[in-house]
Tab-separated table of C-alpha atoms in Angstrom:
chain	number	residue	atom	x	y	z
D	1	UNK	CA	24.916	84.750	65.843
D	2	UNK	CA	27.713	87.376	66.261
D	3	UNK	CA	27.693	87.412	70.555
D	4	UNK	CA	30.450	85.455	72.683
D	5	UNK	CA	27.126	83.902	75.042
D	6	UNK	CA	25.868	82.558	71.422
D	7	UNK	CA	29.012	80.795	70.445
D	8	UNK	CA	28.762	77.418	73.000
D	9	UNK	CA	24.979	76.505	71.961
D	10	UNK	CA	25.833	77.607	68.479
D	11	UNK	CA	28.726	75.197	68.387
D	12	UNK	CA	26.193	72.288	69.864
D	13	UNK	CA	23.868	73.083	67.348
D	14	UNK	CA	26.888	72.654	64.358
D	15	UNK	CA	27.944	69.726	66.505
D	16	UNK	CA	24.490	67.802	66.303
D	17	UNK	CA	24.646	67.932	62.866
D	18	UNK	CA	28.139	66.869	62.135
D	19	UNK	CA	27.845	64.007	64.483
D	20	UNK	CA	24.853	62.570	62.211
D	21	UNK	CA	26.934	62.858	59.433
D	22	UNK	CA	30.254	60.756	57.864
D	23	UNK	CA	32.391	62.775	59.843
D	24	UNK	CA	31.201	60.611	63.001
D	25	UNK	CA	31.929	57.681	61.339
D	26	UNK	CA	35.714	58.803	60.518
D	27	UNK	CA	35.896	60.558	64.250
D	28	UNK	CA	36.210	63.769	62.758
D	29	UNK	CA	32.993	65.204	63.789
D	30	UNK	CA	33.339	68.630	66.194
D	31	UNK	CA	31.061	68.033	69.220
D	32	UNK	CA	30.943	70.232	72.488
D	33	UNK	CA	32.848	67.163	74.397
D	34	UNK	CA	35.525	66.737	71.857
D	35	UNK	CA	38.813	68.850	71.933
D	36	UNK	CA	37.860	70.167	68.661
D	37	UNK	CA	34.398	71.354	69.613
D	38	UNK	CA	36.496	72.901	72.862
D	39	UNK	CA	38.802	74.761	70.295
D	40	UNK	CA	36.082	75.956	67.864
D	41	UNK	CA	33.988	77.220	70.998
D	42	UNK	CA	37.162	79.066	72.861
D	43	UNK	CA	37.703	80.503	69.231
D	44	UNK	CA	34.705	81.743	68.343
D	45	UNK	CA	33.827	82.934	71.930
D	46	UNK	CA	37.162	84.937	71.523
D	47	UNK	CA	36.710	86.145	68.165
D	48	UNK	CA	33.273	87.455	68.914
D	49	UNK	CA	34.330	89.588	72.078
D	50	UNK	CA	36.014	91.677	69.545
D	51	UNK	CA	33.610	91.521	67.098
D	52	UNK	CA	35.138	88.924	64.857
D	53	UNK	CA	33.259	85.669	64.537
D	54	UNK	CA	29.893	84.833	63.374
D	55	UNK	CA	27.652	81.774	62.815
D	56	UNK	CA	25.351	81.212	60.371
D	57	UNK	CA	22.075	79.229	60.762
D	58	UNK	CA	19.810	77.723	57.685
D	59	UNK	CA	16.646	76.481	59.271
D	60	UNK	CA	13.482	74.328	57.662
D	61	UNK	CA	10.697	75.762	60.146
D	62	UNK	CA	12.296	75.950	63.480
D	63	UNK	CA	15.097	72.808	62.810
D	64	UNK	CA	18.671	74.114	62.071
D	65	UNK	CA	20.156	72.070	58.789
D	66	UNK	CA	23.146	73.766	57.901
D	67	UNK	CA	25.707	75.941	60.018
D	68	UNK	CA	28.751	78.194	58.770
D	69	UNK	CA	31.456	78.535	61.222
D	70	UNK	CA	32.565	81.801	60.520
D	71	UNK	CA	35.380	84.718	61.159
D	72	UNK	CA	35.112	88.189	59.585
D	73	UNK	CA	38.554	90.609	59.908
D	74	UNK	CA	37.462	93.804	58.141
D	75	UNK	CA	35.696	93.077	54.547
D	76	UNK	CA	36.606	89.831	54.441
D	77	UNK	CA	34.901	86.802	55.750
D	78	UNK	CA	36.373	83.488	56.010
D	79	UNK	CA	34.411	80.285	56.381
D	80	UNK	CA	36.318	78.045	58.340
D	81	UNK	CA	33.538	74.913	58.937
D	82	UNK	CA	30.304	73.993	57.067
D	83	UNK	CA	28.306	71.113	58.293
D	84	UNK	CA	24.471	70.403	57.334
D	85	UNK	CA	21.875	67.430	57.307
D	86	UNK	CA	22.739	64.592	55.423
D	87	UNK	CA	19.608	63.208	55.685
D	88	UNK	CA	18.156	66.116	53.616
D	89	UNK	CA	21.228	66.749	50.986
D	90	UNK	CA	18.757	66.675	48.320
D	91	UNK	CA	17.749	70.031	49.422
D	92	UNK	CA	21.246	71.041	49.264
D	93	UNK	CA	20.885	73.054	52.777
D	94	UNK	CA	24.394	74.249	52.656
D	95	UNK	CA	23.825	75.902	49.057
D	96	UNK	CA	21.096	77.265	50.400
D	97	UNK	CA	22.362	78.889	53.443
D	98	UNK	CA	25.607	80.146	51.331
D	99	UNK	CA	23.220	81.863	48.789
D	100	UNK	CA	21.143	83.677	51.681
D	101	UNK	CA	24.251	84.151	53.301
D	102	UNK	CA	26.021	85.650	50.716
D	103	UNK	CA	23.043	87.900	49.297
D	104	UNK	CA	22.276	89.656	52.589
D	105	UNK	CA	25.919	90.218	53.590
D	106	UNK	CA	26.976	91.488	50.069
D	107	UNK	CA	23.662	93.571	49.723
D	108	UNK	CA	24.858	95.163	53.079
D	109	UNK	CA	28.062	95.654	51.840
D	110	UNK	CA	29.405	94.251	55.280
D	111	UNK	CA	32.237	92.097	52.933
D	112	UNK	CA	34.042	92.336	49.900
D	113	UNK	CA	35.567	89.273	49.913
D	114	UNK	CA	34.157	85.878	51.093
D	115	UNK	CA	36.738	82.876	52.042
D	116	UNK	CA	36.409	79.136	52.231
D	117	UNK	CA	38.926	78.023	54.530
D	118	UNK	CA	40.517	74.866	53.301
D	119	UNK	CA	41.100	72.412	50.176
D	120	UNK	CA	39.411	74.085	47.053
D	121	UNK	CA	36.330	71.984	46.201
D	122	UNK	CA	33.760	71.239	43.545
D	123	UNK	CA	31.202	73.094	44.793
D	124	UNK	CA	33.189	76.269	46.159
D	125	UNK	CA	33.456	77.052	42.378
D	126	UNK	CA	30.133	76.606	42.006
D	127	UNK	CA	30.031	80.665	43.105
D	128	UNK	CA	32.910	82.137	41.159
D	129	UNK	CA	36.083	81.202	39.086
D	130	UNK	CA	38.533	82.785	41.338
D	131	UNK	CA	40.741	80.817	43.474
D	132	UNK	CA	43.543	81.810	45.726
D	133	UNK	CA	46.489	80.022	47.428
D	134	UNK	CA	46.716	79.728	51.350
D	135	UNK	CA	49.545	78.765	52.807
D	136	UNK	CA	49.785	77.403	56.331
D	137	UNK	CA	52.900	78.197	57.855
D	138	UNK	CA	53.581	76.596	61.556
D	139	UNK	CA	56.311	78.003	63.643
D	140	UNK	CA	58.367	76.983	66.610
D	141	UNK	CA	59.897	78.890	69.582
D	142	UNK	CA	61.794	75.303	70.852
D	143	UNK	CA	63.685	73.657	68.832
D	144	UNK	CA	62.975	70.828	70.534
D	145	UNK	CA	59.232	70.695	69.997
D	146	UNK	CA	59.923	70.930	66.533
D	147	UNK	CA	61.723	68.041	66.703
D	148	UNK	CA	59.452	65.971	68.377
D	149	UNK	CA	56.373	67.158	66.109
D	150	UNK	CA	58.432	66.162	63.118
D	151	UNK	CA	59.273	62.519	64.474
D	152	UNK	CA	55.794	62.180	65.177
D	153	UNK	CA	54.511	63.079	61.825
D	154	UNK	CA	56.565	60.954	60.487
D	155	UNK	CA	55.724	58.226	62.272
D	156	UNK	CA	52.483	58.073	61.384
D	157	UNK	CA	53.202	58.780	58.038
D	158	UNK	CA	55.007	55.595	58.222
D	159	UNK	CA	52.562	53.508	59.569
């Protein structure tokens, strides 16, 4: 799904799934309710206006069991969330829907480069050796907000 109307019931879709999942259980999963199911769905609704965000959909018949969350800026895309079904990992749904992924978007030469967004893990490397350091940078206008992130970082660091 590459249209802005596509990005809310896309994002329920990835939210359905993740909220079945361990993610629920840590309140980490994105739903359409949850500020971070707001964010991804503002984002991607943004991003696709110009052109710039996709989602990917793995299906078993007509039941969606894996999703990529993802934004392309020229040749490169970057997948920013991955959720599938749990209750089918055996299957490995979200190896699946990378390989399909991956083989129609590099046969169409519509990327170069493909991004997981994120901690490197095991099975990222599972599709090539190369790795490459992000760094996330945050910035400040106020001086004061800085402040006030920072003593409430660490905070809860402390606790």
């Amino acid at each position: 799904f590459r249209d802005a109307a596509d990005m809310p019931n896309a994002i329920a879709r990835y939210g359905t799934l993740e909220a079945q999942g361990w993610k629920a259980q840590e309140g980490t999963a994105i739903h359409p309710e949850n500020a971070q199911g707001r964010f991804y769905t503002e984002l991607l609704q943004d991003l696709a206006a110009q052109g710039e965000a996709s989602v990917y959909e793995y299906l078993f018949g007509d039941q969606t069991v894996a999703v990529n969350l993802c934004v392309q800026r020229g040749s490169t895309l970057t997948i920013l969330k991955t959720t599938y079904d749990e209750s089918i990992k055996v299957y490995s749904p979200a190896f699946l829907l990378n390989q399909d992924m991956m083989q129609d978007l590099f046969a169409k030469q519509q990327i170069k480069r493909l991004e997981y967004y994120g901690s490197l893990m095991e099975w990222h490397t599972r599709w090539t050796e190369n790795r490459r350091t992000l760094y996330h940078l945050t910035t400040f206008r106020n001086g004061v907000v800085k402040r006030l992130v920072e003593s409430l970082s660490a905070r809860s660091s402390a606790q």
